[in-house]
Coordinates of N, CA and C in Angstrom, one line a residue:
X1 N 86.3 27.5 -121.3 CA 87.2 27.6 -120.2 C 88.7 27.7 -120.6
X2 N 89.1 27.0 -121.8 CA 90.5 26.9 -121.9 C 90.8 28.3 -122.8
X3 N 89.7 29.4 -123.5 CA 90.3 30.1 -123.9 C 90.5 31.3 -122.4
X4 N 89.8 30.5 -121.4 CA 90.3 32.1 -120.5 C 91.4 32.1 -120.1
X5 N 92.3 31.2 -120.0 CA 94.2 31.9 -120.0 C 93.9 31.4 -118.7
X6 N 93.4 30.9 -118.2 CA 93.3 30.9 -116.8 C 94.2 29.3 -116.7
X7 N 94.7 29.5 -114.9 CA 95.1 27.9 -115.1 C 94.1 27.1 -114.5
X8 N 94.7 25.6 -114.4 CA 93.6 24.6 -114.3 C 92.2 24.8 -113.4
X9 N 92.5 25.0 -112.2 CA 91.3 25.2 -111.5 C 90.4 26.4 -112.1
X10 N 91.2 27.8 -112.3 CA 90.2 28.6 -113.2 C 89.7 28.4 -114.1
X11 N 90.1 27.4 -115.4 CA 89.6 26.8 -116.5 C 88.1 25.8 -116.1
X12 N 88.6 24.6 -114.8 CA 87.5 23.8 -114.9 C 86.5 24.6 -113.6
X13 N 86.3 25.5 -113.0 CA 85.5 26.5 -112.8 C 84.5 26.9 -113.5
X14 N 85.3 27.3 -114.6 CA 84.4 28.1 -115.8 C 83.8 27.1 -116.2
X15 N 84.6 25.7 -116.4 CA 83.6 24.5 -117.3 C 82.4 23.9 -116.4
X16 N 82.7 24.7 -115.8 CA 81.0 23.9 -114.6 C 80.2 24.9 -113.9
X17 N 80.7 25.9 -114.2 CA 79.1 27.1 -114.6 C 78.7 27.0 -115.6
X18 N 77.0 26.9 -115.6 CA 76.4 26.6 -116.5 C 75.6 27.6 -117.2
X19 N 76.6 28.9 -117.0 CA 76.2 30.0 -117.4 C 77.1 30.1 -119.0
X20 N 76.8 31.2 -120.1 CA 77.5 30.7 -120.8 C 77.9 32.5 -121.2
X21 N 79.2 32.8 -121.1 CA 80.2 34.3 -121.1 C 80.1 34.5 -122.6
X22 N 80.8 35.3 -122.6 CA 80.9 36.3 -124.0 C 82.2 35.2 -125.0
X23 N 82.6 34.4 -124.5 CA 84.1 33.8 -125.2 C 83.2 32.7 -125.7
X24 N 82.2 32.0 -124.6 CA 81.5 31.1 -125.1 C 80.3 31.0 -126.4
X25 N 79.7 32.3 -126.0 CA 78.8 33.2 -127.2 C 79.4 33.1 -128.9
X26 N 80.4 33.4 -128.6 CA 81.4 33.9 -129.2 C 81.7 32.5 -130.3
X27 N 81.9 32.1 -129.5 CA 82.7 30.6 -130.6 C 81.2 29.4 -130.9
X28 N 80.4 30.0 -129.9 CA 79.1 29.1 -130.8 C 78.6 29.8 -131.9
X29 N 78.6 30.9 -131.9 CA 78.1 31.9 -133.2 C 79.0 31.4 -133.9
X30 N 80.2 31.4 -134.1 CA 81.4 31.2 -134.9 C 81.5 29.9 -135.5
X31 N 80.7 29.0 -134.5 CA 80.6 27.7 -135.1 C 79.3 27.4 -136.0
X32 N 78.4 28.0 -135.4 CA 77.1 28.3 -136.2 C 77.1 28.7 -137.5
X33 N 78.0 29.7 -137.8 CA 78.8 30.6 -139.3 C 79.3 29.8 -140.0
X34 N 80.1 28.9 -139.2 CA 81.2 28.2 -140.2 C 80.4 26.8 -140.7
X35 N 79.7 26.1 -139.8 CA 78.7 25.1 -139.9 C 78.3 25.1 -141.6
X36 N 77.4 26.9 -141.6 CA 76.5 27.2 -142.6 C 77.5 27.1 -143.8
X37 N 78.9 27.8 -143.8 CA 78.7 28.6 -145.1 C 79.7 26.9 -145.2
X38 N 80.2 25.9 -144.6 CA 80.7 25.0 -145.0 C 79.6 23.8 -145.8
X39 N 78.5 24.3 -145.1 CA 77.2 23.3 -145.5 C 76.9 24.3 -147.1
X40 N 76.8 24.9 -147.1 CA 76.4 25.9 -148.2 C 77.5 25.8 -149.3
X41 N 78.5 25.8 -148.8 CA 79.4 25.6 -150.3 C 79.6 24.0 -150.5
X42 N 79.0 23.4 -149.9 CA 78.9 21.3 -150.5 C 78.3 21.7 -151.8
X43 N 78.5 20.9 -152.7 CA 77.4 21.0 -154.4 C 76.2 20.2 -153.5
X44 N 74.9 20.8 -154.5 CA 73.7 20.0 -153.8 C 73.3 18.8 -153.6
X45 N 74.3 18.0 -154.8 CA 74.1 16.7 -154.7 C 74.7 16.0 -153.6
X46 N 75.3 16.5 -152.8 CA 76.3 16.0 -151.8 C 76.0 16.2 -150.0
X47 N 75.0 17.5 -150.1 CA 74.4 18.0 -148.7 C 73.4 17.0 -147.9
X48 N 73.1 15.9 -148.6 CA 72.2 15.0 -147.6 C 73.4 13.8 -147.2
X49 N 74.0 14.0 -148.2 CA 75.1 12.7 -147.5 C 76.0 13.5 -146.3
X50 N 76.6 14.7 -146.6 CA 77.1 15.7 -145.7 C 76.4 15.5 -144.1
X51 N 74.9 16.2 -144.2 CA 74.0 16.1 -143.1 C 74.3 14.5 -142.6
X52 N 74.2 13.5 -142.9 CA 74.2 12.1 -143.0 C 75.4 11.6 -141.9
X53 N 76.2 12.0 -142.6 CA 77.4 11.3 -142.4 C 78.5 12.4 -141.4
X54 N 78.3 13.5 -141.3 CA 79.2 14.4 -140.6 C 79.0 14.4 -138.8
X55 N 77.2 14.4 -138.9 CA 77.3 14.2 -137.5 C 78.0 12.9 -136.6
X56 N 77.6 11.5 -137.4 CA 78.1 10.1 -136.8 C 80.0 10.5 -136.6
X57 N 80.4 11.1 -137.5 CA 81.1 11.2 -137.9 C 82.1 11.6 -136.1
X58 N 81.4 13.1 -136.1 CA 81.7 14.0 -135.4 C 81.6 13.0 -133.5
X59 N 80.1 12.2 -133.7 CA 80.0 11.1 -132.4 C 80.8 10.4 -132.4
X60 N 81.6 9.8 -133.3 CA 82.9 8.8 -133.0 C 83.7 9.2 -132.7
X61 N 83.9 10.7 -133.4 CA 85.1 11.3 -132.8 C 85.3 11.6 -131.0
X62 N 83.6 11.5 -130.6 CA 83.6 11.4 -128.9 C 83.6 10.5 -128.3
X63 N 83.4 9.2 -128.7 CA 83.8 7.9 -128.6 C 85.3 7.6 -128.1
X64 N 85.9 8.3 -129.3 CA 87.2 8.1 -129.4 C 88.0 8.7 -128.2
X65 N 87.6 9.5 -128.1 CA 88.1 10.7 -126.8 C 87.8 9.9 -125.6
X66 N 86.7 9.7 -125.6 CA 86.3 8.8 -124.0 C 87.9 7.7 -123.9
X67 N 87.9 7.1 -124.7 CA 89.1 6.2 -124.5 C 90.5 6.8 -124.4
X68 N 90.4 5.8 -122.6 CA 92.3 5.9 -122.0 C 91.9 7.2 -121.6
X69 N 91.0 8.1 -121.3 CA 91.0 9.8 -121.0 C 90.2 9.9 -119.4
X70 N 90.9 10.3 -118.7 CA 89.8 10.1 -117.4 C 89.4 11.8 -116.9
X71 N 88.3 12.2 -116.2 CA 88.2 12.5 -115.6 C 89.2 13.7 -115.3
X72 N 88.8 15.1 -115.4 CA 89.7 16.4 -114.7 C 89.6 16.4 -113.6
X73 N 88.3 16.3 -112.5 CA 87.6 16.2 -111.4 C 88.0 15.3 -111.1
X74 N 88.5 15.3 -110.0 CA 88.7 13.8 -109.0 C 87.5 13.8 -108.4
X75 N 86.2 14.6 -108.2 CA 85.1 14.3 -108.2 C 84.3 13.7 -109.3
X76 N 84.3 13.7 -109.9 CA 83.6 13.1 -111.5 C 82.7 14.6 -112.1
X77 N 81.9 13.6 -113.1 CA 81.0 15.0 -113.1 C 80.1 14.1 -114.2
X78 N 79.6 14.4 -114.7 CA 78.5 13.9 -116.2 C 79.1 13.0 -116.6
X79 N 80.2 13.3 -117.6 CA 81.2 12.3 -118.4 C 81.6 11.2 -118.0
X80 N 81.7 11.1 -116.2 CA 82.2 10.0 -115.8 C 81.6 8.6 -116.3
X81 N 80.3 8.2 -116.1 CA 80.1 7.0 -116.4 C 80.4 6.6 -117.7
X82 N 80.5 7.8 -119.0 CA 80.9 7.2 -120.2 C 82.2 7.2 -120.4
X83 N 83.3 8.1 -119.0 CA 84.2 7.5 -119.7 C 84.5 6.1 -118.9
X84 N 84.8 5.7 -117.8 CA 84.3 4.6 -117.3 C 84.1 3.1 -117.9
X85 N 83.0 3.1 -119.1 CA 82.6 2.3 -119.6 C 82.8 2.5 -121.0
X86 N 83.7 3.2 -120.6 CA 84.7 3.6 -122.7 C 85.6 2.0 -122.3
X87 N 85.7 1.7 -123.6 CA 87.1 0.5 -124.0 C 87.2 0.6 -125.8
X88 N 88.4 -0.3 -125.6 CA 88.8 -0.7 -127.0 C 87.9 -1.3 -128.0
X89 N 87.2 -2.2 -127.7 CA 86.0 -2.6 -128.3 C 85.1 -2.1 -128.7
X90 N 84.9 -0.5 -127.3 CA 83.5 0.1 -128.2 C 84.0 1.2 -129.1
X91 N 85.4 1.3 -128.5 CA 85.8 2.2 -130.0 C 85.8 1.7 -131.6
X92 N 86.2 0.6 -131.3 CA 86.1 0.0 -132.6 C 85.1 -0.4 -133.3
X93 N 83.7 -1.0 -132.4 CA 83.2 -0.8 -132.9 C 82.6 0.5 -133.5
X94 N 82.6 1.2 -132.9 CA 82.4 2.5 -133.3 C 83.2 3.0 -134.0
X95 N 84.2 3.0 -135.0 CA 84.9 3.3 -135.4 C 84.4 2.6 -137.0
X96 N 84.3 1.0 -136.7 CA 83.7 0.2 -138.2 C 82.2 0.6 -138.4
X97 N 81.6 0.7 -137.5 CA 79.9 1.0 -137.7 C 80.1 2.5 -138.5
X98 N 80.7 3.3 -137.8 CA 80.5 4.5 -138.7 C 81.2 4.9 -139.9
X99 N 82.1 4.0 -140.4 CA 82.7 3.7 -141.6 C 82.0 2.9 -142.2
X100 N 81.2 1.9 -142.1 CA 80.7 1.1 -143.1 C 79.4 2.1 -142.8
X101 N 78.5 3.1 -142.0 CA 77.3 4.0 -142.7 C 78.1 4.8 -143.7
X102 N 79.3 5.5 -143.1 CA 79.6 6.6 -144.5 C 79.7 6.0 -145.5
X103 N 80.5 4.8 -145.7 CA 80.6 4.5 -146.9 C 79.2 4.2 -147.7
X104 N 78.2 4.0 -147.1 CA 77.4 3.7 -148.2 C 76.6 5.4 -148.7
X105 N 77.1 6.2 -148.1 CA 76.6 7.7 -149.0 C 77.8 8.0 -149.4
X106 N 79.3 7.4 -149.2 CA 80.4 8.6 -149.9 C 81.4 7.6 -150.3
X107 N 81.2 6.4 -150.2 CA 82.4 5.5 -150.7 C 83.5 4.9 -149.2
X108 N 84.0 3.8 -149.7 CA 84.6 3.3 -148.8 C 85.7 4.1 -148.5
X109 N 87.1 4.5 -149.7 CA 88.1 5.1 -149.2 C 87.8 6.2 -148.6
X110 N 86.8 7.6 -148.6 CA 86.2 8.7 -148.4 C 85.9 8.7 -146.7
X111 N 85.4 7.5 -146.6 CA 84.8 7.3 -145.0 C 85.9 6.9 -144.2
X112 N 86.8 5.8 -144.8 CA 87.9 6.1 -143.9 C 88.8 7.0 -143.4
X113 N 88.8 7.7 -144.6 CA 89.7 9.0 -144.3 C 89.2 10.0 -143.4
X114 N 87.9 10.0 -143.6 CA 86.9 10.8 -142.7 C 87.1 10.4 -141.6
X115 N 86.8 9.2 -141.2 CA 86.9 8.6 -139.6 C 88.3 8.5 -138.9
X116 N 89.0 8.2 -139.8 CA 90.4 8.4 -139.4 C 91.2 9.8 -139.0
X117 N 90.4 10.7 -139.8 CA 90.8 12.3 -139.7 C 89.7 12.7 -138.1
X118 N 89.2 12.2 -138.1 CA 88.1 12.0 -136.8 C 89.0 11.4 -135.3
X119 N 89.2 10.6 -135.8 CA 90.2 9.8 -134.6 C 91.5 10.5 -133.9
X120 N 91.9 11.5 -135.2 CA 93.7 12.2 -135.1 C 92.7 13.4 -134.3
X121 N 91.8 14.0 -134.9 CA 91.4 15.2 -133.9 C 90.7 15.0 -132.1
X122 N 90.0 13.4 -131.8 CA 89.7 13.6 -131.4 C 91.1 13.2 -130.3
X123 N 92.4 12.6 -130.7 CA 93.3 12.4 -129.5 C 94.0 13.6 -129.4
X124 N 94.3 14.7 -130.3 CA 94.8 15.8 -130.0 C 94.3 16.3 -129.2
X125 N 92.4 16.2 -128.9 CA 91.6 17.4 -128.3 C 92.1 16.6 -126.5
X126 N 92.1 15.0 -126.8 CA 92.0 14.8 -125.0 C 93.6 15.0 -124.6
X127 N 94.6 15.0 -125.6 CA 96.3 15.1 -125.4 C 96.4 16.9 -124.7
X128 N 95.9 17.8 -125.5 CA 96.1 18.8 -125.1 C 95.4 18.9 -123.7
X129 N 93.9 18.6 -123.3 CA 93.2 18.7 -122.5 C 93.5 18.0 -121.2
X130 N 94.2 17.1 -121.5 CA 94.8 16.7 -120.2 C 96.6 16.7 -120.3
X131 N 97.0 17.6 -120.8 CA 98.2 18.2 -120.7 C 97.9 19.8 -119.8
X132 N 96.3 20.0 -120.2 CA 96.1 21.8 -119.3 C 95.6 21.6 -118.1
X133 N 94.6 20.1 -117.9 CA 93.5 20.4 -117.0 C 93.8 18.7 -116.5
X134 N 94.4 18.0 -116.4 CA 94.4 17.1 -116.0 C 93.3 16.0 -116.8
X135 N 93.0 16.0 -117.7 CA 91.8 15.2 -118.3 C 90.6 15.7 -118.7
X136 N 89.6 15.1 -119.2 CA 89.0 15.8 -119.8 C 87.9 15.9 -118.9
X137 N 87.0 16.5 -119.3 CA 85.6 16.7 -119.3 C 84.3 16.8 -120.1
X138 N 83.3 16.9 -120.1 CA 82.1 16.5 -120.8 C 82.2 17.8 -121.5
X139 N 82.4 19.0 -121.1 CA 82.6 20.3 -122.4 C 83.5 20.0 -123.0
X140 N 84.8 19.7 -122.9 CA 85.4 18.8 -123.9 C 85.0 18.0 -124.7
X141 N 84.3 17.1 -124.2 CA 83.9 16.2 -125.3 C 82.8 16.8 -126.2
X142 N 81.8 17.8 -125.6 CA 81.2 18.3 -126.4 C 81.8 19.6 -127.8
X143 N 83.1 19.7 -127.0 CA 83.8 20.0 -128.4 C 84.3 19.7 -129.3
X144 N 85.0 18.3 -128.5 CA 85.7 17.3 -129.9 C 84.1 17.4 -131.2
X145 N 83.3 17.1 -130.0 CA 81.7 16.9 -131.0 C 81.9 18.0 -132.0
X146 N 81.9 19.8 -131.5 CA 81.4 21.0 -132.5 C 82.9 21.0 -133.2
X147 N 84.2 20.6 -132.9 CA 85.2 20.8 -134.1 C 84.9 20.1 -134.8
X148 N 84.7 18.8 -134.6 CA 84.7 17.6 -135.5 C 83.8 17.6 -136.4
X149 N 82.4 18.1 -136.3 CA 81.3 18.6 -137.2 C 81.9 19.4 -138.6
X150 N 82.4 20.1 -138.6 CA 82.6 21.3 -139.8 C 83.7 21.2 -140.3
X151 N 85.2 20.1 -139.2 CA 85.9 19.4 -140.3 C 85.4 18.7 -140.8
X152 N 84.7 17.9 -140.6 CA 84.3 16.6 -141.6 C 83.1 17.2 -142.9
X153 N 82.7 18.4 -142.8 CA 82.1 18.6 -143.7 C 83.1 19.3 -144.6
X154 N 84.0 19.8 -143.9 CA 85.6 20.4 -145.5 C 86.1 19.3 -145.5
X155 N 86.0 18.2 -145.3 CA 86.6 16.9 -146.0 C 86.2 16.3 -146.5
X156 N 84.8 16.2 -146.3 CA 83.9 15.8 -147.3 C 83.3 16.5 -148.8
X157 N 83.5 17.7 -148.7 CA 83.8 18.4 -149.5 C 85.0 18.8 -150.3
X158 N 86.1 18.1 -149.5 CA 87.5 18.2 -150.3 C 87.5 16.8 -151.1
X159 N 87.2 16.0 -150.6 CA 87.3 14.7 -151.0 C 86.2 14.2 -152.1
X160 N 85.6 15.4 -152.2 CA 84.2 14.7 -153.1 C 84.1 16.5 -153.9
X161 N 84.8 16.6 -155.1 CA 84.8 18.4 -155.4 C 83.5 18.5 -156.4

C-alpha cells in the first residue's frame, strides 16, 4: 500500500484487499532473493544459529511495534486485539526473553545489539506509518516482521565474520 504513492485512504484500501498486485509480488520475490543469498553468504557454522535466532528476532521486532501504536482504522481490523493488549511489560519481556535465547547461540553482546537494532527498526516502521496512514496496521506489522528478518541476518553476519 505505501509504495502506491497513494494517500491515506488509497494506501489502507490496498492494505485490506486481500488480493496481492504486481508492487506486492514484487517485493516478496525481492525479499525471498535477499532472505537466500543473505542466508547463503553466513559461514556454515553460523546458519543454524542464523535460522535460530533471526526469526524471534524479527517477532520482537513486532512486539515492539504493537507498543504506544494504535490502529489506522477507526474500525479496527486483525491487529486490533494485539495492539490493545500490547504494554510495557510484554515488551520487555519480550525484549529479555529473546536476548537471553540469542545469546545462548551468538553471545551476549551480539544479541543485544541484534535486539536493539530490532527495536530502532521496528519504531521507525510504526513512526513513519503513522506519520502516512494514521497508525499502523497488521500489514505493517507483518513487515516490520519481512524487514527485520534479513536485517538481522546481515548483522549477524556482520557481527560474527
Amino acid at each position: 500500500g505505501f509504495l502506491s504513492g497513494g494517500e491515506r485512504n488509497r494506501v489502507l484500501t490496498i492494505m485490506k484487499d486481500s488480493r496481492v498486485g504486481s508492487m506486492g509480488t514484487s517485493v516478496v520475490v525481492l525479499v525471498f532473493i535477499l532472505d537466500y543469498v543473505l542466508l547463503a553468504g553466513t559461514p556454515t557454522g553460523l546458519r543454524v544459529e542464523a535460522l535460530l535466532t533471526a526469526p524471534a528476532v524479527s517477532r520482537l521486532a513486532m512486539v515492539i511495534a504493537m507498543y504506544h501504536s494504535v490502529h489506522a482504522r477507526a474500525e479496527g481490523g486483525l491487529a486490533t486485539p494485539f495492539l490493545e493488549a500490547s504494554d510495557l511489560i510484554s515488551v520487555v519481556t519480550a525484549f529479555l526473553v529473546t536476548t537471553a535465547l540469542c545469546s545462548v547461540a551468538l553471545g551476549l553482546v551480539p544479541s543485544v545489539v541484534l535486539c536493539s537494532i530490532a527495536a530502532v527498526l521496528a519504531r521507525v516502521a510504526t513512526w513513519y506509518s503513522t506519520k502516512r496512514i494514521g497508525g499502523i496496521t497488521g500489514d505493517v506489522l507483518g513487515a516490520v516482521n519481512e524487514i527485520t528478518f534479513p536485517v538481522s541476518l546481515l548483522v549477524i553476519r556482520l557481527l560474527n565474520p
